[in-house]
PDB file of C-alpha atoms in Angstrom:
ATOM      1  CA  MET A   1      24.938 -43.955  -4.048  1.00  0.00           C
ATOM      2  CA  VAL A   2      20.844 -44.384  -4.305  1.00  0.00           C
ATOM      3  CA  PRO A   3      19.754 -41.239  -1.088  1.00  0.00           C
ATOM      4  CA  VAL A   4      22.623 -39.001  -3.133  1.00  0.00           C
ATOM      5  CA  ARG A   5      20.973 -40.068  -7.035  1.00  0.00           C
ATOM      6  CA  ALA A   6      17.618 -38.864  -5.956  1.00  0.00           C
ATOM      7  CA  ALA A   7      18.371 -35.726  -4.045  1.00  0.00           C
ATOM      8  CA  CYS A   8      20.599 -35.024  -6.781  1.00  0.00           C
ATOM      9  CA  ALA A   9      16.914 -36.505  -9.463  1.00  0.00           C
ATOM     10  CA  PHE A  10      15.407 -34.249  -7.108  1.00  0.00           C
ATOM     11  CA  LEU A  11      17.377 -30.597  -6.964  1.00  0.00           C
ATOM     12  CA  SER A  12      17.494 -30.812 -10.615  1.00  0.00           C
ATOM     13  CA  LEU A  13      13.823 -30.337 -10.864  1.00  0.00           C
ATOM     14  CA  ALA A  14      14.131 -27.539  -8.287  1.00  0.00           C
ATOM     15  CA  PRO A  15      13.827 -24.791 -10.760  1.00  0.00           C
ATOM     16  CA  LEU A  16      11.051 -26.122 -12.239  1.00  0.00           C
ATOM     17  CA  LEU A  17       9.018 -26.112  -8.876  1.00  0.00           C
ATOM     18  CA  VAL A  18      10.039 -22.065  -8.100  1.00  0.00           C
ATOM     19  CA  LEU A  19       9.377 -21.245 -12.189  1.00  0.00           C
ATOM     20  CA  GLY A  20       5.806 -23.082 -11.655  1.00  0.00           C
ATOM     21  CA  VAL A  21       4.424 -21.076  -9.290  1.00  0.00           C
ATOM     22  CA  PRO A  22       1.944 -17.647 -10.923  1.00  0.00           C
ATOM     23  CA  PRO A  23       2.736 -14.834  -9.393  1.00  0.00           C
ATOM     24  CA  ILE A  24      -0.030 -13.713  -6.571  1.00  0.00           C
ATOM     25  CA  TRP A  25      -2.050 -11.030  -9.027  1.00  0.00           C
ATOM     26  CA  THR A  26      -4.351 -10.144  -6.299  1.00  0.00           C
ATOM     27  CA  GLN A  27      -1.951  -8.889  -3.822  1.00  0.00           C
ATOM     28  CA  PRO A  28      -2.118  -5.198  -3.434  1.00  0.00           C
ATOM     29  CA  GLU A  29       1.075  -2.721  -4.171  1.00  0.00           C
ATOM     30  CA  GLN A  30       1.353   0.801  -3.876  1.00  0.00           C
ATOM     31  CA  VAL A  31      -0.565   1.546  -0.645  1.00  0.00           C
ATOM     32  CA  HIS A  32      -0.961   5.192  -0.008  1.00  0.00           C
ATOM     33  CA  LEU A  33      -3.372   7.176   1.845  1.00  0.00           C
ATOM     34  CA  SER A  34      -4.834  10.707   0.783  1.00  0.00           C
ATOM     35  CA  TYR A  35      -6.974  13.316   2.067  1.00  0.00           C
ATOM     36  CA  PRO A  36     -10.877  13.903   0.332  1.00  0.00           C
ATOM     37  CA  GLY A  37     -10.788  17.254   2.137  1.00  0.00           C
ATOM     38  CA  GLU A  38     -13.386  15.616   4.336  1.00  0.00           C
ATOM     39  CA  PRO A  39     -13.118  15.560   7.973  1.00  0.00           C
ATOM     40  CA  GLY A  40     -12.703  12.264   9.482  1.00  0.00           C
ATOM     41  CA  SER A  41     -12.291  10.906   6.066  1.00  0.00           C
ATOM     42  CA  MET A  42      -9.462   9.108   4.466  1.00  0.00           C
ATOM     43  CA  VAL A  43      -9.318   7.417   1.065  1.00  0.00           C
ATOM     44  CA  VAL A  44      -6.695   4.104   0.801  1.00  0.00           C
ATOM     45  CA  THR A  45      -5.714   3.204  -2.757  1.00  0.00           C
ATOM     46  CA  TRP A  46      -3.549   0.207  -4.090  1.00  0.00           C
ATOM     47  CA  THR A  47      -3.388  -1.785  -7.263  1.00  0.00           C
ATOM     48  CA  THR A  48      -3.684  -5.452  -8.368  1.00  0.00           C
ATOM     49  CA  PHE A  49      -3.270  -6.962 -11.680  1.00  0.00           C
ATOM     50  CA  SER A  50      -6.457  -8.887 -10.858  1.00  0.00           C
ATOM     51  CA  LYS A  51      -9.853  -7.548 -10.458  1.00  0.00           C
ATOM     52  CA  THR A  52     -10.995  -8.306  -6.020  1.00  0.00           C
ATOM     53  CA  GLU A  53     -13.135  -6.988  -3.930  1.00  0.00           C
ATOM     54  CA  SER A  54     -12.189  -3.307  -2.747  1.00  0.00           C
ATOM     55  CA  LYS A  55     -12.279  -3.641   1.053  1.00  0.00           C
ATOM     56  CA  VAL A  56     -10.199  -2.013   4.235  1.00  0.00           C
ATOM     57  CA  GLU A  57     -10.379  -3.268   7.676  1.00  0.00           C
ATOM     58  CA  TYR A  58      -9.378  -0.635  10.540  1.00  0.00           C
ATOM     59  CA  SER A  59      -9.693  -0.046  13.552  1.00  0.00           C
ATOM     60  CA  LEU A  60      -8.307   2.554  16.448  1.00  0.00           C
ATOM     61  CA  LEU A  61      -4.455   1.354  17.608  1.00  0.00           C
ATOM     62  CA  GLY A  62      -4.519  -0.340  20.330  1.00  0.00           C
ATOM     63  CA  GLY A  63      -8.145  -1.278  20.006  1.00  0.00           C
ATOM     64  CA  ARG A  64      -9.312  -4.847  18.958  1.00  0.00           C
ATOM     65  CA  LEU A  65      -7.750  -5.334  15.402  1.00  0.00           C
ATOM     66  CA  PHE A  66      -9.976  -4.957  12.719  1.00  0.00           C
ATOM     67  CA  GLU A  67     -13.339  -4.356  13.804  1.00  0.00           C
ATOM     68  CA  MET A  68     -14.094  -1.913  11.170  1.00  0.00           C
ATOM     69  CA  THR A  69     -14.703  -2.629   7.528  1.00  0.00           C
ATOM     70  CA  ALA A  70     -14.923  -0.147   4.765  1.00  0.00           C
ATOM     71  CA  LYS A  71     -15.502  -0.703   1.210  1.00  0.00           C
ATOM     72  CA  GLY A  72     -14.937   0.733  -2.526  1.00  0.00           C
ATOM     73  CA  ASP A  73     -14.769   0.312  -6.180  1.00  0.00           C
ATOM     74  CA  ALA A  74     -11.505  -0.758  -8.579  1.00  0.00           C
ATOM     75  CA  THR A  75     -11.219   0.621 -12.088  1.00  0.00           C
ATOM     76  CA  LEU A  76      -8.969  -0.461 -14.550  1.00  0.00           C
ATOM     77  CA  PHE A  77      -6.300   0.959 -16.028  1.00  0.00           C
ATOM     78  CA  VAL A  78      -4.721  -0.207 -18.986  1.00  0.00           C
ATOM     79  CA  ASP A  79      -0.937   1.732 -19.223  1.00  0.00           C
ATOM     80  CA  SER A  80       0.100   3.429 -22.378  1.00  0.00           C
ATOM     81  CA  GLY A  81       3.456   1.074 -23.315  1.00  0.00           C
ATOM     82  CA  LYS A  82       3.803  -1.408 -25.591  1.00  0.00           C
ATOM     83  CA  GLU A  83       3.533  -3.392 -23.236  1.00  0.00           C
ATOM     84  CA  LYS A  84      -0.655  -2.632 -23.015  1.00  0.00           C
ATOM     85  CA  ARG A  85      -0.154  -3.890 -19.303  1.00  0.00           C
ATOM     86  CA  ARG A  86      -3.198  -3.870 -17.389  1.00  0.00           C
ATOM     87  CA  MET A  87      -3.839  -3.286 -13.153  1.00  0.00           C
ATOM     88  CA  TYR A  88      -7.040  -2.219 -11.332  1.00  0.00           C
ATOM     89  CA  ILE A  89      -6.714   0.346  -9.276  1.00  0.00           C
ATOM     90  CA  HIS A  90      -8.574   0.354  -5.818  1.00  0.00           C
ATOM     91  CA  ARG A  91      -9.888   3.726  -3.974  1.00  0.00           C
ATOM     92  CA  VAL A  92     -11.912   3.114  -0.136  1.00  0.00           C
ATOM     93  CA  THR A  93     -12.830   5.780   1.934  1.00  0.00           C
ATOM     94  CA  LEU A  94     -12.495   5.735   5.569  1.00  0.00           C
ATOM     95  CA  ALA A  95     -15.462   8.615   7.061  1.00  0.00           C
ATOM     96  CA  GLY A  96     -16.556   9.023  10.655  1.00  0.00           C
ATOM     97  CA  LEU A  97     -13.010   8.806  11.863  1.00  0.00           C
ATOM     98  CA  LYS A  98     -12.077  10.232  15.352  1.00  0.00           C
ATOM     99  CA  PRO A  99      -9.606  13.791  14.602  1.00  0.00           C
ATOM    100  CA  ALA A 100      -5.973  12.598  16.176  1.00  0.00           C
ATOM    101  CA  ALA A 101      -6.876   9.541  16.694  1.00  0.00           C
ATOM    102  CA  ALA A 102      -3.960   6.879  15.089  1.00  0.00           C
ATOM    103  CA  TYR A 103      -5.890   3.699  12.695  1.00  0.00           C
ATOM    104  CA  ALA A 104      -4.026   0.279  12.065  1.00  0.00           C
ATOM    105  CA  TYR A 105      -5.420  -0.705   8.651  1.00  0.00           C
ATOM    106  CA  HIS A 106      -4.816  -3.443   5.962  1.00  0.00           C
ATOM    107  CA  CYS A 107      -6.688  -3.567   2.248  1.00  0.00           C
ATOM    108  CA  GLY A 108      -7.295  -6.104  -0.256  1.00  0.00           C
ATOM    109  CA  SER A 109     -10.045  -8.741  -0.179  1.00  0.00           C
ATOM    110  CA  ASP A 110      -9.756 -12.309   0.946  1.00  0.00           C
ATOM    111  CA  ASP A 111      -7.933 -13.637  -2.079  1.00  0.00           C
ATOM    112  CA  GLY A 112      -4.730 -11.170  -0.976  1.00  0.00           C
ATOM    113  CA  TRP A 113      -4.397  -8.221   1.441  1.00  0.00           C
ATOM    114  CA  SER A 114      -1.618  -5.676   2.364  1.00  0.00           C
ATOM    115  CA  ASP A 115       0.914  -5.609   5.544  1.00  0.00           C
ATOM    116  CA  VAL A 116      -0.567  -3.664   8.132  1.00  0.00           C
ATOM    117  CA  PHE A 117      -0.310  -0.162   7.976  1.00  0.00           C
ATOM    118  CA  SER A 118      -1.095   2.777  10.413  1.00  0.00           C
ATOM    119  CA  PHE A 119      -2.128   6.508  10.272  1.00  0.00           C
ATOM    120  CA  THR A 120      -3.533   9.004  11.811  1.00  0.00           C
ATOM    121  CA  ALA A 121      -6.814  11.166  10.996  1.00  0.00           C
ATOM    122  CA  LEU A 122      -6.302  15.108  10.533  1.00  0.00           C
ATOM    123  CA  ASN A 123      -6.423  16.841  13.804  1.00  0.00           C
ATOM    124  CA  ASN A 124      -8.849  19.816  13.769  1.00  0.00           C
ATOM    125  CA  ASN A 125      -7.894  21.351  16.597  1.00  0.00           C
ATOM    126  CA  THR A 126      -7.676  24.888  15.655  1.00  0.00           C
ATOM    127  CA  SER A 127      -3.811  25.214  17.508  1.00  0.00           C
ATOM    128  CA  PHE A 128      -2.514  22.606  15.405  1.00  0.00           C
ATOM    129  CA  SER A 129       0.136  23.206  13.256  1.00  0.00           C
ATOM    130  CA  PRO A 130       1.585  19.975  10.949  1.00  0.00           C
ATOM    131  CA  ARG A 131       4.221  18.972  10.456  1.00  0.00           C
ATOM    132  CA  PHE A 132       5.293  19.206   6.631  1.00  0.00           C
ATOM    133  CA  ALA A 133       7.345  17.144   4.497  1.00  0.00           C
ATOM    134  CA  LEU A 134       7.036  18.371   0.720  1.00  0.00           C
ATOM    135  CA  TYR A 135      10.024  16.543  -2.258  1.00  0.00           C
ATOM    136  CA  GLY A 136       9.777  17.052  -5.856  1.00  0.00           C
ATOM    137  CA  ASP A 137      11.076  13.801  -7.004  1.00  0.00           C
ATOM    138  CA  LEU A 138      11.879  10.219  -6.251  1.00  0.00           C
ATOM    139  CA  GLY A 139      15.559  10.287  -7.285  1.00  0.00           C
ATOM    140  CA  ASN A 140      15.994   7.159  -9.597  1.00  0.00           C
ATOM    141  CA  GLU A 141      19.187   8.970 -10.537  1.00  0.00           C
ATOM    142  CA  ASN A 142      20.209  10.462  -7.242  1.00  0.00           C
ATOM    143  CA  PRO A 143      17.804   7.702  -4.603  1.00  0.00           C
ATOM    144  CA  GLN A 144      19.613   9.511  -1.606  1.00  0.00           C
ATOM    145  CA  SER A 145      15.397  11.128  -0.582  1.00  0.00           C
ATOM    146  CA  LEU A 146      13.452   8.197  -1.026  1.00  0.00           C
ATOM    147  CA  ALA A 147      15.672   6.437   2.177  1.00  0.00           C
ATOM    148  CA  ARG A 148      15.588   9.613   4.333  1.00  0.00           C
ATOM    149  CA  LEU A 149      12.136  10.375   3.598  1.00  0.00           C
ATOM    150  CA  GLN A 150      11.456   6.962   4.127  1.00  0.00           C
ATOM    151  CA  LYS A 151      13.425   6.571   7.602  1.00  0.00           C
ATOM    152  CA  GLU A 152      11.581  10.667   9.257  1.00  0.00           C
ATOM    153  CA  THR A 153       8.140   9.467   8.407  1.00  0.00           C
ATOM    154  CA  GLN A 154       8.723   5.897  10.314  1.00  0.00           C
ATOM    155  CA  LEU A 155      10.386   8.128  12.819  1.00  0.00           C
ATOM    156  CA  GLY A 156       6.686   9.856  13.025  1.00  0.00           C
ATOM    157  CA  MET A 157       8.672  13.436  12.503  1.00  0.00           C
ATOM    158  CA  TYR A 158       5.953  14.458   9.550  1.00  0.00           C
ATOM    159  CA  ASP A 159       1.965  15.038   9.993  1.00  0.00           C
ATOM    160  CA  VAL A 160       1.865  15.351   6.264  1.00  0.00           C
ATOM    161  CA  ILE A 161       3.684  14.990   2.988  1.00  0.00           C
ATOM    162  CA  LEU A 162       3.383  16.912  -0.228  1.00  0.00           C
ATOM    163  CA  HIS A 163       4.653  15.414  -3.440  1.00  0.00           C
ATOM    164  CA  ILE A 164       5.350  17.660  -6.584  1.00  0.00           C
ATOM    165  CA  GLY A 165       6.672  15.585  -9.152  1.00  0.00           C
ATOM    166  CA  LYS A 166       5.892  12.244 -10.735  1.00  0.00           C
ATOM    167  CA  LEU A 167       5.714   8.974  -8.784  1.00  0.00           C
ATOM    168  CA  HIS A 168       7.058   7.248 -12.020  1.00  0.00           C
ATOM    169  CA  THR A 169      10.310   6.480 -13.458  1.00  0.00           C
ATOM    170  CA  ASP A 170       9.592   5.621 -17.082  1.00  0.00           C
TER     171      ASP A 170
END
């Protein structure tokens, strides 16, 4: 009977254990890449809710993992909504990338890292004909486009994705 009471007492306190865990304010979110117009370069951008170091560890895919490091800056952004949420936008430029080479990377700091992602540096061969995906809305009302775009991107169907709409829905 005592073990049952002890188990019941523990289970009644379990919600407090979960609710008492603070959110991870240093975990990178919204990680994305952009081409800065400079051959051999790529910009990694992400957000955090606390100011942290802006760092990207990267390497050639198939090589020794994260043998290169690049650092950048974080800019405070306060949204214009009534909550006035504060977040930091981190930007790090990777330079000296080999044309058409595949890289693995993650971003963040020792306080929190993103998942590991990969990308292929811009191909500078004059006969290169990139495969584009062009879309205008993530589809909050009818979200068919995002799932399809994610699947096709993961299958390697595109070299470049151009987004001509908004990235969020108010």
